[in-house]
Coordinates of C-alpha atoms and ligand atoms in Angstrom, one line a residue:
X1 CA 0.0 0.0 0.0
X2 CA 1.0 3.8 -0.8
X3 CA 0.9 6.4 2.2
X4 CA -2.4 7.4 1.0
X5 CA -3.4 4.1 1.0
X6 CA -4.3 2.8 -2.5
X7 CA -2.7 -0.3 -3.8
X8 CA -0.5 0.3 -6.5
X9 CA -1.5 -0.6 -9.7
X10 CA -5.6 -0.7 -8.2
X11 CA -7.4 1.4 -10.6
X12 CA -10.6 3.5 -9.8
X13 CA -13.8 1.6 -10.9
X14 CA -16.2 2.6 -13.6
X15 CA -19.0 3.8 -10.9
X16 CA -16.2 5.5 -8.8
X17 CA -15.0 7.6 -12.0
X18 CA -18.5 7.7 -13.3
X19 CA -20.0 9.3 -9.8
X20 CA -16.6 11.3 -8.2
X21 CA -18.5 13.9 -6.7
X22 CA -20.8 11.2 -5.3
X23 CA -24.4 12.9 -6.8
X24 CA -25.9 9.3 -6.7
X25 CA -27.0 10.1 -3.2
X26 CA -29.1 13.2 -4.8
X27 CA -31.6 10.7 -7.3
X28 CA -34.3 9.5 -6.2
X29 CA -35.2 5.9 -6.3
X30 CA -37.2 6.0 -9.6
X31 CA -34.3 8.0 -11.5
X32 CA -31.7 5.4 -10.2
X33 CA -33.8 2.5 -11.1
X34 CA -34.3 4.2 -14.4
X35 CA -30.3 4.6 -14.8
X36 CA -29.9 1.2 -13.8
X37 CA -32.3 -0.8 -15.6
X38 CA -31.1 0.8 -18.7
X39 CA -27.4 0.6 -18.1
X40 CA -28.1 -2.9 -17.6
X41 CA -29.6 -3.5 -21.3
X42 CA -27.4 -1.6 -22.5
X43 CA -24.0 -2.9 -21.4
X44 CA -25.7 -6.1 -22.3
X45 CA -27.2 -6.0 -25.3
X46 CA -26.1 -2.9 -27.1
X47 CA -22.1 -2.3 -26.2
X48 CA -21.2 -6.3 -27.1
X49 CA -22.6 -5.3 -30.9
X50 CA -22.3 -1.5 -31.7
X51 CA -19.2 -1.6 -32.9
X52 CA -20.0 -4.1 -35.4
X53 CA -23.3 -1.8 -36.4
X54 CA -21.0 1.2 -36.6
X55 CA -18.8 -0.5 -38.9
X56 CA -21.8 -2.2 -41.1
X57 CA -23.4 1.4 -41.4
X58 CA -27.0 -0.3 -40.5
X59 CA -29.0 0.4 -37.2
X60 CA -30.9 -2.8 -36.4
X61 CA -34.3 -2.8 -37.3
X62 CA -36.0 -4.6 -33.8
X63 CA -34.1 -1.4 -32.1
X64 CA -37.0 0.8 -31.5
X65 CA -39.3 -1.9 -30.3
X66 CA -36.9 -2.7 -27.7
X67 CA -36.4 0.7 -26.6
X68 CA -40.2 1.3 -26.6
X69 CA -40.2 -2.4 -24.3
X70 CA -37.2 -0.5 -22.0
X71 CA -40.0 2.5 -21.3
X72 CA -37.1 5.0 -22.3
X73 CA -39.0 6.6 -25.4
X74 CA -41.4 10.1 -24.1
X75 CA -40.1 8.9 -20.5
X76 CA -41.0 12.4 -19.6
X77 CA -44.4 11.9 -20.6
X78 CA -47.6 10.6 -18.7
X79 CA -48.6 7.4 -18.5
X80 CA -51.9 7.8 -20.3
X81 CA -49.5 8.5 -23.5
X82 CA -47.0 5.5 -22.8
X83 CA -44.3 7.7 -20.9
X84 CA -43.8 7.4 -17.3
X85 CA -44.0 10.7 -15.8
X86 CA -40.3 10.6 -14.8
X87 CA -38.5 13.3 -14.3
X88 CA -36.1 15.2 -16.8
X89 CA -32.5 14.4 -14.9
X90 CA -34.2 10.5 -15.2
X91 CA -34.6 11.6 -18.8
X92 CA -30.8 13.1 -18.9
X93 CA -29.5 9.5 -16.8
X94 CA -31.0 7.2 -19.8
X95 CA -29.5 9.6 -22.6
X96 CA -25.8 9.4 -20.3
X97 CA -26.4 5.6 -20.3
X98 CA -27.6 5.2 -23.9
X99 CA -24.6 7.6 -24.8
X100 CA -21.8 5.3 -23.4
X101 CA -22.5 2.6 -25.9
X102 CA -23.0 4.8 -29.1
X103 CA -24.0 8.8 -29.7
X104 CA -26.2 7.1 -32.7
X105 CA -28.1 4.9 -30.5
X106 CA -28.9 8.1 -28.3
X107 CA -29.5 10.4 -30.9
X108 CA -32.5 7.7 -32.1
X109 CA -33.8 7.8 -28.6
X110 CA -33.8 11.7 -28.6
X111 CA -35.1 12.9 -32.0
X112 CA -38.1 9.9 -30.9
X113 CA -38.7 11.7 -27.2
X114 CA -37.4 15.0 -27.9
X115 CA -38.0 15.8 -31.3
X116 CA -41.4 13.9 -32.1
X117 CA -43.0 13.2 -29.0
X118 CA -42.8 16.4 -27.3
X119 CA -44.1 18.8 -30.3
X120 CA -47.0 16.4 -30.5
X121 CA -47.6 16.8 -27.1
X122 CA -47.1 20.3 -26.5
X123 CA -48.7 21.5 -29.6
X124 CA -50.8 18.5 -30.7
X125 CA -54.5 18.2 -30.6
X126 CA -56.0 15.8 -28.3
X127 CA -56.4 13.9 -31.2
X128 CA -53.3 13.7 -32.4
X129 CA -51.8 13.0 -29.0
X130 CA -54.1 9.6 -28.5
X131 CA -53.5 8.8 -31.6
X132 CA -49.0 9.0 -32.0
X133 CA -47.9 9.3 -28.9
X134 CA -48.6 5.7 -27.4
X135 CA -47.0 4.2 -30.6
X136 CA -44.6 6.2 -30.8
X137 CA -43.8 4.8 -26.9
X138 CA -44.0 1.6 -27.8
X139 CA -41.3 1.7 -30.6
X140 CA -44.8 0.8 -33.2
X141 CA -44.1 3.8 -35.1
X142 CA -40.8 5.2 -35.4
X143 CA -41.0 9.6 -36.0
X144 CA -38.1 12.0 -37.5
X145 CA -38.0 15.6 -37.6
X146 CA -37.6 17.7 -40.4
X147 CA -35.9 21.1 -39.9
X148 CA -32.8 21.5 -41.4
X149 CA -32.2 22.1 -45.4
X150 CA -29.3 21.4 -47.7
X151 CA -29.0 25.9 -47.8
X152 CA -30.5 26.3 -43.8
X153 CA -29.0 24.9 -41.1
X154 CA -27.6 27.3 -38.7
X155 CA -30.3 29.9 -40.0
X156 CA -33.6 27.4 -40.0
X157 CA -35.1 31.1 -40.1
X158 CA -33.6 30.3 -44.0
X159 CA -36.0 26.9 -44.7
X160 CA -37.6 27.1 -48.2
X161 CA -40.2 24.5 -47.7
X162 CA -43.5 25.6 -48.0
X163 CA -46.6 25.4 -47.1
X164 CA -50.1 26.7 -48.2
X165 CA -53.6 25.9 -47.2
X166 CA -56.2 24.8 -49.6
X167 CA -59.5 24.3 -48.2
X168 CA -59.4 21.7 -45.1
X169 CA -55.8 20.6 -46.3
X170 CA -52.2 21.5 -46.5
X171 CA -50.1 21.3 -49.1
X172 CA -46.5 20.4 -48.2
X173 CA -43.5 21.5 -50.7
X174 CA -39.8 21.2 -50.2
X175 CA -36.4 19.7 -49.3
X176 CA -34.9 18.5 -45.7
X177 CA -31.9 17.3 -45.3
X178 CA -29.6 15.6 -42.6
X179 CA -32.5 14.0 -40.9
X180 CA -32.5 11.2 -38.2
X181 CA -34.4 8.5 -38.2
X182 CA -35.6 9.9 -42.0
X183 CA -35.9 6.6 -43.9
X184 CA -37.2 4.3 -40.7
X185 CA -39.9 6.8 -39.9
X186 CA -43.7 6.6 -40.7
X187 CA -44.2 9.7 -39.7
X188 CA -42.4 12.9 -39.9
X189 CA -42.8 16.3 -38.3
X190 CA -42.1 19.0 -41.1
X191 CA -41.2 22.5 -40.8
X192 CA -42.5 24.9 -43.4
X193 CA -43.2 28.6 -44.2
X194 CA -46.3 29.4 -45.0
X195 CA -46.7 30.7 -48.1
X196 CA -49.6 33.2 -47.1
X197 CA -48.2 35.5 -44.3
X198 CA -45.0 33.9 -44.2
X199 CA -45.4 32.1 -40.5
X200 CA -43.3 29.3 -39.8
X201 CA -45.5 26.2 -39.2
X202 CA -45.1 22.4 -38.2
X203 CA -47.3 19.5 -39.6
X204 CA -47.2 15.9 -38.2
X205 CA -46.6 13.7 -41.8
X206 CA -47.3 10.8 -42.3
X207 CA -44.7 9.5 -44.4
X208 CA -46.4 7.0 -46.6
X209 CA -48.4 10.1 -48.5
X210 CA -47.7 10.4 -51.7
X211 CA -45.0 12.9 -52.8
X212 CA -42.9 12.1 -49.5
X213 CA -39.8 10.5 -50.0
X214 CA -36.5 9.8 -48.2
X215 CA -32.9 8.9 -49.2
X216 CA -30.7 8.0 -47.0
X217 CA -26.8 9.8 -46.6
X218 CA -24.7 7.0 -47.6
X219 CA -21.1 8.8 -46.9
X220 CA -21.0 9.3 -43.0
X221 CA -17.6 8.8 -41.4
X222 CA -19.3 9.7 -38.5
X223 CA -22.5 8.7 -36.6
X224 CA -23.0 5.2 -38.4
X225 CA -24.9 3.4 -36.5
X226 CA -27.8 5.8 -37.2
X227 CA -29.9 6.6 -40.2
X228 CA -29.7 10.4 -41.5
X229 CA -31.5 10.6 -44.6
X230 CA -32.4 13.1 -46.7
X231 CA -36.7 13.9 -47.2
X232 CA -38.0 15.1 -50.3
X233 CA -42.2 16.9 -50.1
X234 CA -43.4 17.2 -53.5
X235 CA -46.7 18.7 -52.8
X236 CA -47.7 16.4 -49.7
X237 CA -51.1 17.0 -48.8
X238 CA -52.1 17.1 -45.4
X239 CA -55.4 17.8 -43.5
X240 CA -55.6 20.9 -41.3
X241 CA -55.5 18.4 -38.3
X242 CA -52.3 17.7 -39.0
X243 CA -51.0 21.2 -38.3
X244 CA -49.9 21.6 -35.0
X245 CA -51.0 25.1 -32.7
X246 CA -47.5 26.8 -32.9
X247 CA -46.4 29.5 -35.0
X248 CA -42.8 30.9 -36.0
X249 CA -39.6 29.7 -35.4
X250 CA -40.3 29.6 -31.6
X251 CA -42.3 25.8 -32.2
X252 CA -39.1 24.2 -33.6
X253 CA -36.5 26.0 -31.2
X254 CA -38.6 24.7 -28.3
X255 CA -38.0 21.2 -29.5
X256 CA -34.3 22.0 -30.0
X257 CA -34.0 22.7 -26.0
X258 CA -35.3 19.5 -25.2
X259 CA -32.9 18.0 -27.4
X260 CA -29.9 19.8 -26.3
X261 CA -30.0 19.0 -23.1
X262 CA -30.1 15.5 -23.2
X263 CA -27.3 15.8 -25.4
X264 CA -25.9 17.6 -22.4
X265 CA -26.1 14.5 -20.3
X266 CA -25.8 12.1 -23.3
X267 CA -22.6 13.2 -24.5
X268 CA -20.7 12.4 -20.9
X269 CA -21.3 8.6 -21.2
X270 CA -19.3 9.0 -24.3
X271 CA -16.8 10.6 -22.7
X272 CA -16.7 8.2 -19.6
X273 CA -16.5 5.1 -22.3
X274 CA -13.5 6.5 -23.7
X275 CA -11.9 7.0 -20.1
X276 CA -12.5 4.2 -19.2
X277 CA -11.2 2.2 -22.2
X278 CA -8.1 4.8 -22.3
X279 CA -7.2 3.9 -18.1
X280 CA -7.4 0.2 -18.8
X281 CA -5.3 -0.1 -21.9
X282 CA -2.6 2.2 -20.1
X283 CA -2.2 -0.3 -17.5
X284 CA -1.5 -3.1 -19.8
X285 CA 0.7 -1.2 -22.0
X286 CA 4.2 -1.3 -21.4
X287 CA 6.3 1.7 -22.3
X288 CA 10.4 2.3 -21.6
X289 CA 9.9 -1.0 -19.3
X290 CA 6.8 0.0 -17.6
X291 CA 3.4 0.2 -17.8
X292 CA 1.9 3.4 -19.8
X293 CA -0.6 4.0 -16.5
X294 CA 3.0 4.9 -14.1
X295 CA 3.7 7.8 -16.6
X296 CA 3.3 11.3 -14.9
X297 CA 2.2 12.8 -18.8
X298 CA 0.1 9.9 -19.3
X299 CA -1.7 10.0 -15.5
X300 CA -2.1 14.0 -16.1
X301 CA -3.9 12.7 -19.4
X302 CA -5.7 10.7 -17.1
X303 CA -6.8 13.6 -14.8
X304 CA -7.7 15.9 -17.1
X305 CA -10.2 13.7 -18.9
X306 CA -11.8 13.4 -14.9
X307 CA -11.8 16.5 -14.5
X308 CA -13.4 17.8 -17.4
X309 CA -16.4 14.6 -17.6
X310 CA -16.8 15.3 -13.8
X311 CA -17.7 19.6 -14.3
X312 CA -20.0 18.3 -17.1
X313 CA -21.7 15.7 -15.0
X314 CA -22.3 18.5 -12.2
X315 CA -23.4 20.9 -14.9
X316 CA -25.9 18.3 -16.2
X317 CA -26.7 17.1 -12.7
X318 CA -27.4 21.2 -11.9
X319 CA -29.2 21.5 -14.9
X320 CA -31.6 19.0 -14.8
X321 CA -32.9 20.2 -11.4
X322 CA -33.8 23.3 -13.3
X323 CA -35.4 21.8 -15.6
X324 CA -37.3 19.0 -13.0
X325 CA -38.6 22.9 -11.4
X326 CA -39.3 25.0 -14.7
X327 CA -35.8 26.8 -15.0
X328 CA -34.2 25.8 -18.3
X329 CA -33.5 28.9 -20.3
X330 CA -32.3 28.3 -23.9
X331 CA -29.4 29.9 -23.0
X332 CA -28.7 28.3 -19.8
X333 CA -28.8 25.1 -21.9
X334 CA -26.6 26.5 -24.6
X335 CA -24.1 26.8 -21.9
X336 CA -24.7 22.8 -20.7
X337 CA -24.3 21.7 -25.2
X338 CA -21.6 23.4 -25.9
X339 CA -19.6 23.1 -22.7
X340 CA -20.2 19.0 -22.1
X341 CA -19.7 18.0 -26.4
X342 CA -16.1 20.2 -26.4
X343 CA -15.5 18.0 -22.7
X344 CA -16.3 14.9 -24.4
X345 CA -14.6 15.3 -27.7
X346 CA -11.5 16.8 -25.9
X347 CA -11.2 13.6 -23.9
X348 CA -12.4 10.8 -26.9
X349 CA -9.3 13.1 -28.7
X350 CA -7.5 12.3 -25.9
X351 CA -7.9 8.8 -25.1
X352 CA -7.5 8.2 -28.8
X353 CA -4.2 9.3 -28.6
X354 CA -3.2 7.7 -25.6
X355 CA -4.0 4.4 -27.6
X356 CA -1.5 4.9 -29.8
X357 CA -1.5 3.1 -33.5
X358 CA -4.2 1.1 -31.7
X359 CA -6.4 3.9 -31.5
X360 CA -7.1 4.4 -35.1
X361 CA -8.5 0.8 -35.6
X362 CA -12.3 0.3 -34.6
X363 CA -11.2 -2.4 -32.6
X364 CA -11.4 0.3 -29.7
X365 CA -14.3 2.7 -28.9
X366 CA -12.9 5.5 -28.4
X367 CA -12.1 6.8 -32.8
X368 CA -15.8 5.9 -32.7
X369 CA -16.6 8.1 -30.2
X370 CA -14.4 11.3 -31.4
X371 CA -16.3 10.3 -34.8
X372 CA -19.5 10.6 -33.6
X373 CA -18.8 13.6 -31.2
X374 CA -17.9 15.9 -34.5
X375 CA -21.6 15.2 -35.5
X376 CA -23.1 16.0 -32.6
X377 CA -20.6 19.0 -32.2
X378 CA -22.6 19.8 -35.5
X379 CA -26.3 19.3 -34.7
X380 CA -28.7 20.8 -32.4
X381 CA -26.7 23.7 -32.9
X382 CA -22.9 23.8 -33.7
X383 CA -20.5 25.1 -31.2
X384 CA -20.6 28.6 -33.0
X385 CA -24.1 28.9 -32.9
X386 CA -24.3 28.0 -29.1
X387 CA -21.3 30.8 -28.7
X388 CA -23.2 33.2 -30.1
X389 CA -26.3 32.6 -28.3
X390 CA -24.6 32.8 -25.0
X391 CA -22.6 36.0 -26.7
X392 CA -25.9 37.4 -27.5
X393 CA -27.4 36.8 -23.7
X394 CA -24.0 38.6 -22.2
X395 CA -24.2 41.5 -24.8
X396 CA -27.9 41.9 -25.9
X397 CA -26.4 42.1 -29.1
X398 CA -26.9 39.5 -31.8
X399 CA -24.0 38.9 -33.7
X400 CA -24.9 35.9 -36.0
Ligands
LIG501 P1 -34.5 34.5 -33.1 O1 -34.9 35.8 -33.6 O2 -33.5 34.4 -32.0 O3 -35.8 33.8 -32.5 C1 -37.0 33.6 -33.3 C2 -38.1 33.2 -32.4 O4 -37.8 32.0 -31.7 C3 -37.8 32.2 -30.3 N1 -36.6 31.5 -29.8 C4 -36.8 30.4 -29.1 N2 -37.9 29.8 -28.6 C5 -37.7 28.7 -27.9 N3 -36.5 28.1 -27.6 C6 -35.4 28.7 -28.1 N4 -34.1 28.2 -27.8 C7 -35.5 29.9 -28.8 N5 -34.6 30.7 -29.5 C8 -35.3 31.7 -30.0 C9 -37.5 33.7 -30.2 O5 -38.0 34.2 -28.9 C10 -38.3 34.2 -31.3 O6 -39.7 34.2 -31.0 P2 -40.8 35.3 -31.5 O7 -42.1 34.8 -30.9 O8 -40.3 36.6 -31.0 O9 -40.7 35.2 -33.0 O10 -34.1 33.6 -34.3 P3 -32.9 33.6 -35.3 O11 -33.4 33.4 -36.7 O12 -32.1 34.9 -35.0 O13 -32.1 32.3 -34.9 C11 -31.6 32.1 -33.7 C12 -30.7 30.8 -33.7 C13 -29.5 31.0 -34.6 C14 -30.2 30.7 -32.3 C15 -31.4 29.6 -34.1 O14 -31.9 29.7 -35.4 C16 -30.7 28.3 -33.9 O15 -30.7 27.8 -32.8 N6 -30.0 27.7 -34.9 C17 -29.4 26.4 -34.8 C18 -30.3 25.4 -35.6 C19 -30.3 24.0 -35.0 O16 -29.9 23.8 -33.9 N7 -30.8 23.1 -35.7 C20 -31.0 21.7 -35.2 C21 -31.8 20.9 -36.1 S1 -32.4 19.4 -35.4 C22 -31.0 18.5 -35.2 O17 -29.9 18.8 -35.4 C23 -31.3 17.1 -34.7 S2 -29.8 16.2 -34.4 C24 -30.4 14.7 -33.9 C25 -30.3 14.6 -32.4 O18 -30.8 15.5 -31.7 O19 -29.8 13.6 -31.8
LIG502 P1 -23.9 25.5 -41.6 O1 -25.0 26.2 -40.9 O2 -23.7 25.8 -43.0 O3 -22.6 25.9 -40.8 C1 -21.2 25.7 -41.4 C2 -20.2 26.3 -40.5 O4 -20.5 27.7 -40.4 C3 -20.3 25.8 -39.0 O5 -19.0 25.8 -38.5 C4 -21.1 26.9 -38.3 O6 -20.8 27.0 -36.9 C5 -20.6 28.1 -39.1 N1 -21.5 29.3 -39.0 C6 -22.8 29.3 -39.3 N2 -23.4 30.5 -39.1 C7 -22.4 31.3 -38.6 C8 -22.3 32.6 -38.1 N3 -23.3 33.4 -38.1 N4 -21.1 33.1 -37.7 C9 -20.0 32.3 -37.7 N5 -20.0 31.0 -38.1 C10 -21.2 30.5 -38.5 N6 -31.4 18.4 -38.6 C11 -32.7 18.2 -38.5 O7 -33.5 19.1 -38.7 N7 -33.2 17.0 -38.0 C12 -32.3 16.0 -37.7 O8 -32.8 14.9 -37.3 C13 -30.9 16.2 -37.8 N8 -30.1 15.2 -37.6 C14 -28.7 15.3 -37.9 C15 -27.9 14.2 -37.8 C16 -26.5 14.4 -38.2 C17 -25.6 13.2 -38.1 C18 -26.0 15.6 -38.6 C19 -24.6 15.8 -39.0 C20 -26.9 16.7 -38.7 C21 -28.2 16.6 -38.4 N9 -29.1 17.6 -38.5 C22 -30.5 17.4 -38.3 C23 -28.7 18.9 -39.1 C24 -27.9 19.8 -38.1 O9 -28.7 20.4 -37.2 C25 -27.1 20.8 -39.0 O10 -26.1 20.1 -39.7 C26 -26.6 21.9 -38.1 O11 -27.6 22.7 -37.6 C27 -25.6 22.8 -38.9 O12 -26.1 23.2 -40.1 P2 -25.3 23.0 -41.5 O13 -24.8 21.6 -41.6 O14 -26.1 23.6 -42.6 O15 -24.0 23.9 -41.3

């Protein structure tokens, strides 16, 4: 034993690095059995296989179901719609758990909950609430959600799709592009400018309605173990149920804050999968006659991945409470999106390096991690964009 203690050689455990500030004493029971029950599934069913997925490019087709079987899709939601009434840090536990086996897998689980279920519940009719969100829970029907354009990402404000009422009907018209989930969904939530007033609008599309069509982005170095596809609306016709009771570009942005900060949480797991890998293969590795893990650079390596994953988990930790009581302001979750992706891809940089020769080969997690991160450094705002949201909140000035 050292003076302090620790066997040499003894490294810290998963849970210890995972929970170093010790906030598993702040969950409650349901958010921990939430956490555990899916850490569980997925350390047994999904971590064993993604890497295979990744490499394939194909996202397994039962996925959803199984999900939907877990409870974790609209977890937030009530009962009566197939969610469980949990709480939002529950909701930002699964998406950490989720995270630590593949960003892709998460990011299906989030456009699903955060993308899809939520607009339909917050701005759906009754009627379109029965009648989505308990399939949509079960995994039955998978949803995507169309915002972004091949000339309008940053600027959605940008979005040429169209929209125009004719009688009791909308007529649908345009391009989306990037778009989760886009060639797996039957239905799709749409994002269009009306062409009478110019409001922006959002429909709930079925995707089987002729004119709708989806092609998937075959070219990803990044994210491949999730579908991004690209939709095409030639004059989709809608009824006026369809249309959901939000107007301008506040209705998508509100399902952008729901989506950022469970990327917030989501995006740690990542981070701790790459730790973890990067600590064990250092104390196998034997450099200048000893093992890589007795290196001062390599252990300040070490510490600086901590450090950073641990400040993200109390940020996420912090913000979720805000959000359980009603306190999430777009910019405070800026803050959490952009400060927890640059932790995470700083230390899947970092433990990819520390991995040496072997750290380029998907043998490892971690390439697959740093891959992934640069999408979701991208999406749901890119690190620019969250800058200059938290620029414009110090300033009052926009500067986009
Ligand atoms: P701006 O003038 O700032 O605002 C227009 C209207 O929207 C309101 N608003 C918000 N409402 C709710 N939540 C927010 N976060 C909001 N931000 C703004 C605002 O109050 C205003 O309302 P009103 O009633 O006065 O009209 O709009 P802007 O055109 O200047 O744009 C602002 C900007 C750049 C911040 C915004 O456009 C932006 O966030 N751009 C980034 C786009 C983005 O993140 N796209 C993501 C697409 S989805 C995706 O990537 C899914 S990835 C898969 C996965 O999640 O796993
Ligand atoms: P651009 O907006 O063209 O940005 C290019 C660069 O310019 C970036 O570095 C950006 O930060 C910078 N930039 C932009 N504006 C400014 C400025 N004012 N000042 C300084 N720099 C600026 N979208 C959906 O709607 N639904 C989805 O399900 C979805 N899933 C996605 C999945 C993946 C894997 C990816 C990669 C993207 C997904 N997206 C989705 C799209 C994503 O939200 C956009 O890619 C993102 O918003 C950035 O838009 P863009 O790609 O057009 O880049």
């Amino acid at each position: 034993m050292t003076s302090t203690g620790v066997a040499r050689g003894a490294s810290a455990s998963s849970r210890t690095l995972q929970d170093f500030y010790g906030l598993e004493s702040l969950y409650s029971t349901e958010e921990l059995l939430i956490r555990d029950s899916v850490r569980e599934f997925v350390r047994a069913e999904l971590v064993p296989h993604v890497g295979q997925w990744w490499s394939e490019g194909s996202f397994p087709a039962d996925l959803p179901r199984r999900f939907g079987a877990l409870g974790i899709l609209g977890v937030t939601l009530p009962e009566r719609f197939g969610g469980s009434g949990a709480s939002h840090t529950a909701y930002g536990l699964l998406n950490r758990e989720l995270e630590y086996a593949d960003s892709g897998l998460r990011s299906f689980v989030s456009v699903q909950s955060s993308l899809v279920m939520y607009p339909i519940d917050a701005f759906g009719s009754e009627a379109l609430r029965s009648a989505w969100l308990p399939r949509l829970a079960s995994g039955e029907v998978v949803g995507c959600f169309g915002l972004t354009e091949p000339d309008a990402g940053s600027d959605p404000g940008a979005m040429r799709t169209r929209c125009r009422r004719v009688g009791d009907e909308w007529v649908l018209t345009g391009v989306k592009r990037w778009i989760t989930n886009g060639s797996l969904a039957q239905l799709a939530v749409v994002w269009a400018r009306d062409e009478d007033g110019g409001t922006v609008r959002g429909f709930v599309v079925e995707t089987d309605r002729d004119g709708f069509r989806a092609h998937d982005v075959k070219t990803k170095a990044s994210m491949r173990a999730s579908v991004t596809s690209e939709l095409y609306l030639d004059e989709v016709v809608v009824p006026a149920a369809a249309c959901l009771a939000v107007e301008g570009l506040r209705g998508p942005l509100s399902c952008l804050n729901q989506a950022r900060y469970g990327i917030a949480w989501g995006v740690l797991g990542a981070g701790f999968a790459c730790l973890e890998e990067a600590a064990a293969y250092v104390e196998d590795r034997p450099s200048f006659g000893a093992p890589l893990a007795g290196k001062q650079l390599v252990q300040a390596a070490l510490a600086d991945m901590l450090g950073e994953l641990t400040k993200g988990s109390l940020l996420a930790f912090h913000l979720g409470r805000l959000k359980d009581g009603g306190q999430d302001t777009p910019a405070r979750v800026s803050l959490a999106k952009r400060d927890n992706v640059r932790a995470a891809l700083g230390v899947a940089r970092a433990a990819r390096d520390l991995l040496g020769g072997n750290g380029i080969t998907t043998e490892y997690s971690a390439i697959r991690h740093m891959l992934n991160l640069e999408s979701v450094a991208t999406y749901e705002g890119t690190d620019t964009v969250h800058t200059l949201i938290l620029g414009r909140e110090i300033t009052g000035r926009s500067a986009f």
